[in-house]
Structure formats: C-alpha cells, structure tokens
Short mmCIF file of C-alpha atoms in Angstrom, two decimals:
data_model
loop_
_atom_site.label_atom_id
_atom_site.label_comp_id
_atom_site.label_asym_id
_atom_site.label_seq_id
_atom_site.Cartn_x
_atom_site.Cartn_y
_atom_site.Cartn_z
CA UNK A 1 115.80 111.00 53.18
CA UNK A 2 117.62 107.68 54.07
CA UNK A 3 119.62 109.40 56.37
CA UNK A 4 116.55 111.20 58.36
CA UNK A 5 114.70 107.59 58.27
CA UNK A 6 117.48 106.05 59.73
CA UNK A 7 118.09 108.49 62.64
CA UNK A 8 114.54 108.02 63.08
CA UNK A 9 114.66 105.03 63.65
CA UNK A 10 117.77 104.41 65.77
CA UNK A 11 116.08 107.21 67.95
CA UNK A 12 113.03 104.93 68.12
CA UNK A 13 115.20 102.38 69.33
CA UNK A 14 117.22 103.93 71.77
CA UNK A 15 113.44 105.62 73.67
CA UNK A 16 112.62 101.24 73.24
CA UNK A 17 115.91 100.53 74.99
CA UNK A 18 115.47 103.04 77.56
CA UNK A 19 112.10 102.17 78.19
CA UNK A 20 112.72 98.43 78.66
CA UNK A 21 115.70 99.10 80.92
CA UNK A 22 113.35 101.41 82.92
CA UNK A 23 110.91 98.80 83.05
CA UNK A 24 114.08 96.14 84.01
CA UNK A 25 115.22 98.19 87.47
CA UNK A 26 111.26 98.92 88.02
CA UNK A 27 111.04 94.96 87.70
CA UNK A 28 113.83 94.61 90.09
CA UNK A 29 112.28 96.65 92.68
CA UNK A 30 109.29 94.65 92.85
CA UNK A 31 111.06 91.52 93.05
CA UNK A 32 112.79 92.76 96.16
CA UNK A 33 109.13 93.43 97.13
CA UNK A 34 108.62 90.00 96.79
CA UNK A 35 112.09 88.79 98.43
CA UNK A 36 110.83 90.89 101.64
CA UNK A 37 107.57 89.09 101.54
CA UNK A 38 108.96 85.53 101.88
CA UNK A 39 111.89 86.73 103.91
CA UNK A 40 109.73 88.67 106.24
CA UNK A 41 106.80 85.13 106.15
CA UNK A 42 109.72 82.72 106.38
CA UNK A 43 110.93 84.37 109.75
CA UNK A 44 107.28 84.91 111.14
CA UNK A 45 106.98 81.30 110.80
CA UNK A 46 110.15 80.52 112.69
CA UNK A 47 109.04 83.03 115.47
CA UNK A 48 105.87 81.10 115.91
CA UNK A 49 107.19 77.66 115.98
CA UNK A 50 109.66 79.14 119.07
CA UNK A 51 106.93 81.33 120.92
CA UNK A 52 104.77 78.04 121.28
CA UNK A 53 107.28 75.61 121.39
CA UNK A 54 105.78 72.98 118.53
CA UNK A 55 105.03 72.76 115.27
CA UNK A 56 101.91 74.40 113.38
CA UNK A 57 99.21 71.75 113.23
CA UNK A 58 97.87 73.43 110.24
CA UNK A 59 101.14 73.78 107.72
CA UNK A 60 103.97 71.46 110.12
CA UNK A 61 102.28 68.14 110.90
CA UNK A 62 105.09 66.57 112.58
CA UNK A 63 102.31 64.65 114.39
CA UNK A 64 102.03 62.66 111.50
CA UNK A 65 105.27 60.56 112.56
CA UNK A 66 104.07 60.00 115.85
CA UNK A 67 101.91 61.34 118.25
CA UNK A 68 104.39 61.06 120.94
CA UNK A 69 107.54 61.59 118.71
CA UNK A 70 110.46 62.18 121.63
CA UNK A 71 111.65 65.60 121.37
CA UNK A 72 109.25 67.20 119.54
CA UNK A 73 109.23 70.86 121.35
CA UNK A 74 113.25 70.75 120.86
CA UNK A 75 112.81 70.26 117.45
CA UNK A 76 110.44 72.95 117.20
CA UNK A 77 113.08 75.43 118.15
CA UNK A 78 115.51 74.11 116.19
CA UNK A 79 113.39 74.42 113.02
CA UNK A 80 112.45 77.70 114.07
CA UNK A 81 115.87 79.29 114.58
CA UNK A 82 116.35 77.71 111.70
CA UNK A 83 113.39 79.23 109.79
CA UNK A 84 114.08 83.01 111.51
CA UNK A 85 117.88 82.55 110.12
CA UNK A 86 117.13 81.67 106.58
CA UNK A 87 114.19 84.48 106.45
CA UNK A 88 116.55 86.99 107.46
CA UNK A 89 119.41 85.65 105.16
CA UNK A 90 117.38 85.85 101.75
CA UNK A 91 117.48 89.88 102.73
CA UNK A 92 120.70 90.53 102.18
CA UNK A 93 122.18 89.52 98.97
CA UNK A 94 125.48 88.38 100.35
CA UNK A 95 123.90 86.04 101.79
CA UNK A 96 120.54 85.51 99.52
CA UNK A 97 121.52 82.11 98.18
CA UNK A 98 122.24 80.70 101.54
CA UNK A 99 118.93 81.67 102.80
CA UNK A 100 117.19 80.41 99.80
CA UNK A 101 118.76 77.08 100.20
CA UNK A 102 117.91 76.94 103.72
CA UNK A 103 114.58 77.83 103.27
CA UNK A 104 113.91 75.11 100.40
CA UNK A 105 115.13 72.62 102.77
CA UNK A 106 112.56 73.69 105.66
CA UNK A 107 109.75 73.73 103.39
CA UNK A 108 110.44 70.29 101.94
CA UNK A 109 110.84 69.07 104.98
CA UNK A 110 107.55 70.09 106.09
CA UNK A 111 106.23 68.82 102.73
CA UNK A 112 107.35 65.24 103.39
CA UNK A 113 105.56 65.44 107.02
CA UNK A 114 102.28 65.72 104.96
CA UNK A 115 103.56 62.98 103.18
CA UNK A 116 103.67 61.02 106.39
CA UNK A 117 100.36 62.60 106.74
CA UNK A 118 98.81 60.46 103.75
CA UNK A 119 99.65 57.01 104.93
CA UNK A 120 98.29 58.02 108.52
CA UNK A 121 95.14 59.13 107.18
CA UNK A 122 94.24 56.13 104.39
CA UNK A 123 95.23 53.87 107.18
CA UNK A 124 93.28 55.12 109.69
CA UNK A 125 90.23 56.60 107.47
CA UNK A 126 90.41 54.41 104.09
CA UNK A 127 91.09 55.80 100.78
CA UNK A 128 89.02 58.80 100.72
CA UNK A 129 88.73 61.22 98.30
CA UNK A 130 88.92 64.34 101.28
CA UNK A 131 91.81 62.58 102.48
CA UNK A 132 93.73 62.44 99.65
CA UNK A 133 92.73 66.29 98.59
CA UNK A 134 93.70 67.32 101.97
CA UNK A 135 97.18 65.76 101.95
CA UNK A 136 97.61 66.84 98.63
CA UNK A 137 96.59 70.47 99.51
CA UNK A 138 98.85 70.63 102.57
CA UNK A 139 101.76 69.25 100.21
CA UNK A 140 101.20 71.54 97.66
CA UNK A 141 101.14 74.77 100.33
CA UNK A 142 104.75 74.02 101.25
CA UNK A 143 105.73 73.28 97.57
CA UNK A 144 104.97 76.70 96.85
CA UNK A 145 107.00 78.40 99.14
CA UNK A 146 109.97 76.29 97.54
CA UNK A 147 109.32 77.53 94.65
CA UNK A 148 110.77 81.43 95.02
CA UNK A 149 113.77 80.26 97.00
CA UNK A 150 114.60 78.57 94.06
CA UNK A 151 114.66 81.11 92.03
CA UNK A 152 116.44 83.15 94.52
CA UNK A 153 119.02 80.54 94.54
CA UNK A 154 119.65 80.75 90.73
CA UNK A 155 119.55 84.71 90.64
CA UNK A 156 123.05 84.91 91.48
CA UNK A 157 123.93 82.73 88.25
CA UNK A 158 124.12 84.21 84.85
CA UNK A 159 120.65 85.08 83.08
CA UNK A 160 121.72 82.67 80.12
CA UNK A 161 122.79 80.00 82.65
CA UNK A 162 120.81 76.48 82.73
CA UNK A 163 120.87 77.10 86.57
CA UNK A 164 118.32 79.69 85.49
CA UNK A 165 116.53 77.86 83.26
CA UNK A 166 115.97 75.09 84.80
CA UNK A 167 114.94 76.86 87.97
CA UNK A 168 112.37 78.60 86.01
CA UNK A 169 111.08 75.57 84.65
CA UNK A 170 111.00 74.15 88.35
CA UNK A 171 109.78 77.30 90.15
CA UNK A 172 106.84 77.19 87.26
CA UNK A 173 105.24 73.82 88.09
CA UNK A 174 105.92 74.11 91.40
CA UNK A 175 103.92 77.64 91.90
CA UNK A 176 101.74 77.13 89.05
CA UNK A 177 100.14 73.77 90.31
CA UNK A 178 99.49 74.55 94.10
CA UNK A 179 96.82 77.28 92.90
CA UNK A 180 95.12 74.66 90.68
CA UNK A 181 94.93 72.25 93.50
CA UNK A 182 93.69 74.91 95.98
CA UNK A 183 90.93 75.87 93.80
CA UNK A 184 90.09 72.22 93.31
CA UNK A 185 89.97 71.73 97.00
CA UNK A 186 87.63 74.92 97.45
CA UNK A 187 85.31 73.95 94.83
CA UNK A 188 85.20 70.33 96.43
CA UNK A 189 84.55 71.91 100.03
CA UNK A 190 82.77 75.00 99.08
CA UNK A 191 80.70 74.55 102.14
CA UNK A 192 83.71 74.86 104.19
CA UNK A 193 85.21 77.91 102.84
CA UNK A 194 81.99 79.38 102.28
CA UNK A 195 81.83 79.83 106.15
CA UNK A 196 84.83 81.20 106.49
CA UNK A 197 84.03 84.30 104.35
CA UNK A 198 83.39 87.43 106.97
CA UNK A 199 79.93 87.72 107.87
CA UNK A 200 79.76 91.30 106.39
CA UNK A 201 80.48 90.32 102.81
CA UNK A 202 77.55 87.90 102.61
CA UNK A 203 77.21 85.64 99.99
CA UNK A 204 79.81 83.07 101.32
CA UNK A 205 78.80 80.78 98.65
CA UNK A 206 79.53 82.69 95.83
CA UNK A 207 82.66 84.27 96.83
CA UNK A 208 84.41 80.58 97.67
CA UNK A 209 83.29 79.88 94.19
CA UNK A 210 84.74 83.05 92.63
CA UNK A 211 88.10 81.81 94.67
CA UNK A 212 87.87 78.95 93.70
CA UNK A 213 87.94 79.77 90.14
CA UNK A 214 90.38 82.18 90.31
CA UNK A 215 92.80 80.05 92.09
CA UNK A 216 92.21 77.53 89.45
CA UNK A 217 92.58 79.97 86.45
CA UNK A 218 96.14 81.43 87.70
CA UNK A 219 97.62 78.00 88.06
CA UNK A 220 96.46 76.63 84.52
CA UNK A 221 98.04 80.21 83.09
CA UNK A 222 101.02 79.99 85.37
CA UNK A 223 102.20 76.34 83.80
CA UNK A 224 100.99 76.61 80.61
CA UNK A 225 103.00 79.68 80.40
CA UNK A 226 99.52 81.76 78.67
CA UNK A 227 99.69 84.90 80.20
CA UNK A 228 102.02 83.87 83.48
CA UNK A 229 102.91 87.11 84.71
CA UNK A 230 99.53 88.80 85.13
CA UNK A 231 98.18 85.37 86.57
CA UNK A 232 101.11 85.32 89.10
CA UNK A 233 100.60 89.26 89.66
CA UNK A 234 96.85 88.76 90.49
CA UNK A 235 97.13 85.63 92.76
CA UNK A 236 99.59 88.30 95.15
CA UNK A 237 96.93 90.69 95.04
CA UNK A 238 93.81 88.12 95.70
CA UNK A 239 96.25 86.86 98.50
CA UNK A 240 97.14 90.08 99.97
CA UNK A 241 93.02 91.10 99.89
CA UNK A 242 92.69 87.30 101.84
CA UNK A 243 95.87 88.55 104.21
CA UNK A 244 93.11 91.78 105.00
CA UNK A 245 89.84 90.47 105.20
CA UNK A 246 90.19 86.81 106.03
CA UNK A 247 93.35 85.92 107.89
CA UNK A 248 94.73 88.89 109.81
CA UNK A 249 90.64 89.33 111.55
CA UNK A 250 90.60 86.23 113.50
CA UNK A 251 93.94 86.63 115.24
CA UNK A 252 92.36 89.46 117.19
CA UNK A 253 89.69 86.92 118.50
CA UNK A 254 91.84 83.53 118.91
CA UNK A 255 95.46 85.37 119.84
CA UNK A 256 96.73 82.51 121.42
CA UNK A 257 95.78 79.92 118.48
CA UNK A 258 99.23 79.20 116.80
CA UNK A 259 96.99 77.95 113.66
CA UNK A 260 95.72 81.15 112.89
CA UNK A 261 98.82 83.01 113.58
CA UNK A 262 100.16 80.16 110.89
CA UNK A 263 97.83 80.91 108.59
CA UNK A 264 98.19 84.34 108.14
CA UNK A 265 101.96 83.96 108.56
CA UNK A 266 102.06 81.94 105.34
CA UNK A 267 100.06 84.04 103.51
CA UNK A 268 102.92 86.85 103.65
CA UNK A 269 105.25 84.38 102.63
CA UNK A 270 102.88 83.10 99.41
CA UNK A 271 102.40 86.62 98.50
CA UNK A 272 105.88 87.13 98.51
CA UNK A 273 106.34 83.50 95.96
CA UNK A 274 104.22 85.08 93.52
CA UNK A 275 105.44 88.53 93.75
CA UNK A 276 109.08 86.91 92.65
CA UNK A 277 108.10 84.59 90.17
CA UNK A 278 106.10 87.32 88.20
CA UNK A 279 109.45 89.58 87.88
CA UNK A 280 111.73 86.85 87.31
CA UNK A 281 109.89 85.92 84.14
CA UNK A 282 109.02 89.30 83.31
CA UNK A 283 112.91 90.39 83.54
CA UNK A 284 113.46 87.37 81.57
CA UNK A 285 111.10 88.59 78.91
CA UNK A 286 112.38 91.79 78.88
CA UNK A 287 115.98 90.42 78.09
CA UNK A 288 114.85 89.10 75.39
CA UNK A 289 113.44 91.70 73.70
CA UNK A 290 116.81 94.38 74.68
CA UNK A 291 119.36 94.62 71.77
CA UNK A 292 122.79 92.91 72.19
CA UNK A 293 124.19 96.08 73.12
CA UNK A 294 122.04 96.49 76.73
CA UNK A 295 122.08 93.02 77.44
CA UNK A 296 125.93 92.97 78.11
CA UNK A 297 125.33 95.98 80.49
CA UNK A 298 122.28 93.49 82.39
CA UNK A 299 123.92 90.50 82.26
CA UNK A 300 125.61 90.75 85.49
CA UNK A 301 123.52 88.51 88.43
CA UNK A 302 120.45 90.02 89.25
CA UNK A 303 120.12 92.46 92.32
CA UNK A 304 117.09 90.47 93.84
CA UNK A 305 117.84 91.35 97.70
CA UNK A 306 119.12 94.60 99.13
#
C-alpha cells in the first residue's frame, strides 16, 4: 500500500512538472509576444521621427532645451536610425541585449528632455499643480518603456543571477508607477480625457473615470507585488482596446499630425512593456515552484526573442 501511494504520488508530480514546464514555453511565447510589441513600437517611433524630420512634440520635447536648438532636424534622424536599429535588434536574440541597451538609452534620453521640460514650464507658468502632473506624466511615459528593455537586457543572465533580480526589482517600480501616475493625471483632468472618448461610446465622463481607476489599480498591484501578473496582463489588454478605439481612429482624420501617429506608436510599444513584464515574473514564479530536477533543464538564459 506504501508502494501504490508512493507511485501515486510521484505520478502526481511528474503531470505537476509537466504541466508547469508546459505552462514555462507557453510563458515564453507570450513574452516574445511582448518583445515584438516593443521591438515593432520602438522602430515605429524611429520611422516617425525620420519621415518628419523632428522630434514628437507629444513624447520627445527636445523643444524644451531651446526653441531654436541648432541642429535639431539632424538630430532627429540620428535618434531615429537610432530608434529603428535598436527596435529591430531586440528581435533577434543574438542581438537582444544590444537592442535593449540601446533602447533604454533613447528612452532616458527622452525622459530627461521632460526633465528640461519642468524647469521651462515653472519658470515660465509658476509652480502649478498641471505643470508639475504634466511633466511628471510625460516622464513617467518614457520610464515605462525602459522598463522591458531592462529586463530584456538581464534575460540573457542566469535566472538565479542578481542581474535578474535586480532588474526585476527595477523593471517593477519603473512599470508599476507610470500607471499610478496616469490614472492620477486622468482623474485630475477628467474633463480632458473625457472628450477624447469616441463619440459613439457616450458617457465620456464615466469611462475616463473607469480608466482612470484602472490605471491606478494595476500600478498599486504591480509594485506592491499583490497580484502583479494579472494587473500587468490587463493593463496590455485595456491598452490594446485604447490602440482600437482611441488612438489608431484619429490617424485616418489628422494623417499628417506626427502627434497622433506618436501616440498610437507608443501605445504598441507600452503594450509590448507589460506583455514582458507579466511573463518574466510569471516564469520566475513558475521556477520556483519546479523541483530541482527541471530547474537544471530551465536554467539556461531565457529564449525571450526569436
């Protein structure tokens, strides 16, 4: 009888293993989901900043250092060969980290121009509170999309490495507090957003609310770690609903407005950030959960890019 229980349960264990290593490779597909997403959003951005020759008002406010900075269109085409190269480089896993690292350098640089941003704005408006939001919103956008090329970068290490660890500590605040600031900043301008919900949907109010909670609601899970992966899985599909019904509309009407092209370019690529943090930490989870025995056959870098 000891015997049968026992074979019972190492049977039970091995239809566990298999199950979590199926749900491991499943994991890994989405992430490359996800890896396409910013890729794909990362280049799109690059082939704007080149088809208009300048920077997106809206997510690159180079203006911000001078109205008449010298140089600014060649420096638009420089980022955006520079943006179309590391989109295209996070594809292929040869050269994954390269484009990651590329990629986190674009967006930080863009981060800092909203930066410049700030002390433009108090000195010219005051110390405002819809100053201050805004910058902080426009910082926060670009933080976000730093966030997946991070872990992207620290795929390629071990899973037990503290390059890992620490990037999921880093790609955590830095996803997990843009969406609390975003719903902030809806809630705070809830007349503003409310007109931007399509006419057919009515109730504009109460759908920039709803937003505006949820946005709020994944961020708070996302860095306190209280259900992470469902909050980070949602906030892709709320994002991909906005990529439908709210950004990819207008373009037909304003095709030659680079800011709406910009906006609905960076929604791919935030899609594609939340899409990769979700199965990082899910993977991770699973790992932990595998016997010793699987985890030396996962242990090798992950296969995040084709």
């Amino acid at each position: 009888m000891y015997h049968c229980g026992h074979t019972i349960s190492s049977e039970l264990e091995n239809h566990v293993s298999f199950w979590l290593l199926a749900k491991r490779l499943m994991g890994d597909q989405q992430m490359k989901v996800g890896v396409w997403f910013y890729g794909l959003g990362t280049a799109l951005t690059g082939i704007l900043d080149i088809a208009w020759g300048d920077f997106d008002p809206s997510h690159q406010p180079i203006k911000a250092l001078g109205v008449s900075l010298p140089g600014q269109h060649i420096l638009a085409y420089v980022a955006g060969v520079w943006l179309v190269a590391a989109g295209l480089a996070i594809l292929w896993r040869r050269t994954a980290r390269i484009g990651a690292a590329a990629s986190a350098i674009a967006y930080l640089i863009f981060a800092t121009f909203w930066l410049a941003r700030s002390y433009a704005g108090i000195h010219a408006l005051g110390w405002r509170i819809d100053v201050l939001l805004g910058v902080t919103f426009g910082v926060a956008q670009q933080l976000m999309l730093v966030a997946p090329a991070a872990i992207v970068y620290a795929s390629s290490a071990s899973p037990d490495s503290l390059l890992q660890k620490r990037a999921a500590i880093a790609a955590r605040w830095m996803l997990g507090l843009p969406p609390v600031i975003f719903g902030l900043f809806h809630l705070i301008g809830i007349r503003v957003f409310a007109s931007i919900v399509p006419h057919w949907m009515g109730f504009g109010y109460f759908w920039a609310v709803l937003t505006g909670v949820a946005f709020f609601l994944a961020g708070c899970a996302i860095c306190s770690g209280i259900m992470d992966v469902l909050a980070a899985r949602l906030l892709a599909l709320m994002l991909l609903l906005f990529e439908g019904f709210v950004e990819i509309p207008p373009i037909f009407m304003r095709l030659h407005n680079q800011a709406t092209w910009g906006a609905a370019v960076y929604n791919v690529a935030a899609i594609g950030a939340c899409l990769i943090f979700a199965e990082f930490l899910a993977s991770r989870a699973d790992r932990r959960r595998i016997g010793p025995a699987e985890n030396v056959t996962m242990s090798r870098p992950d296969p995040v890019v084709a």
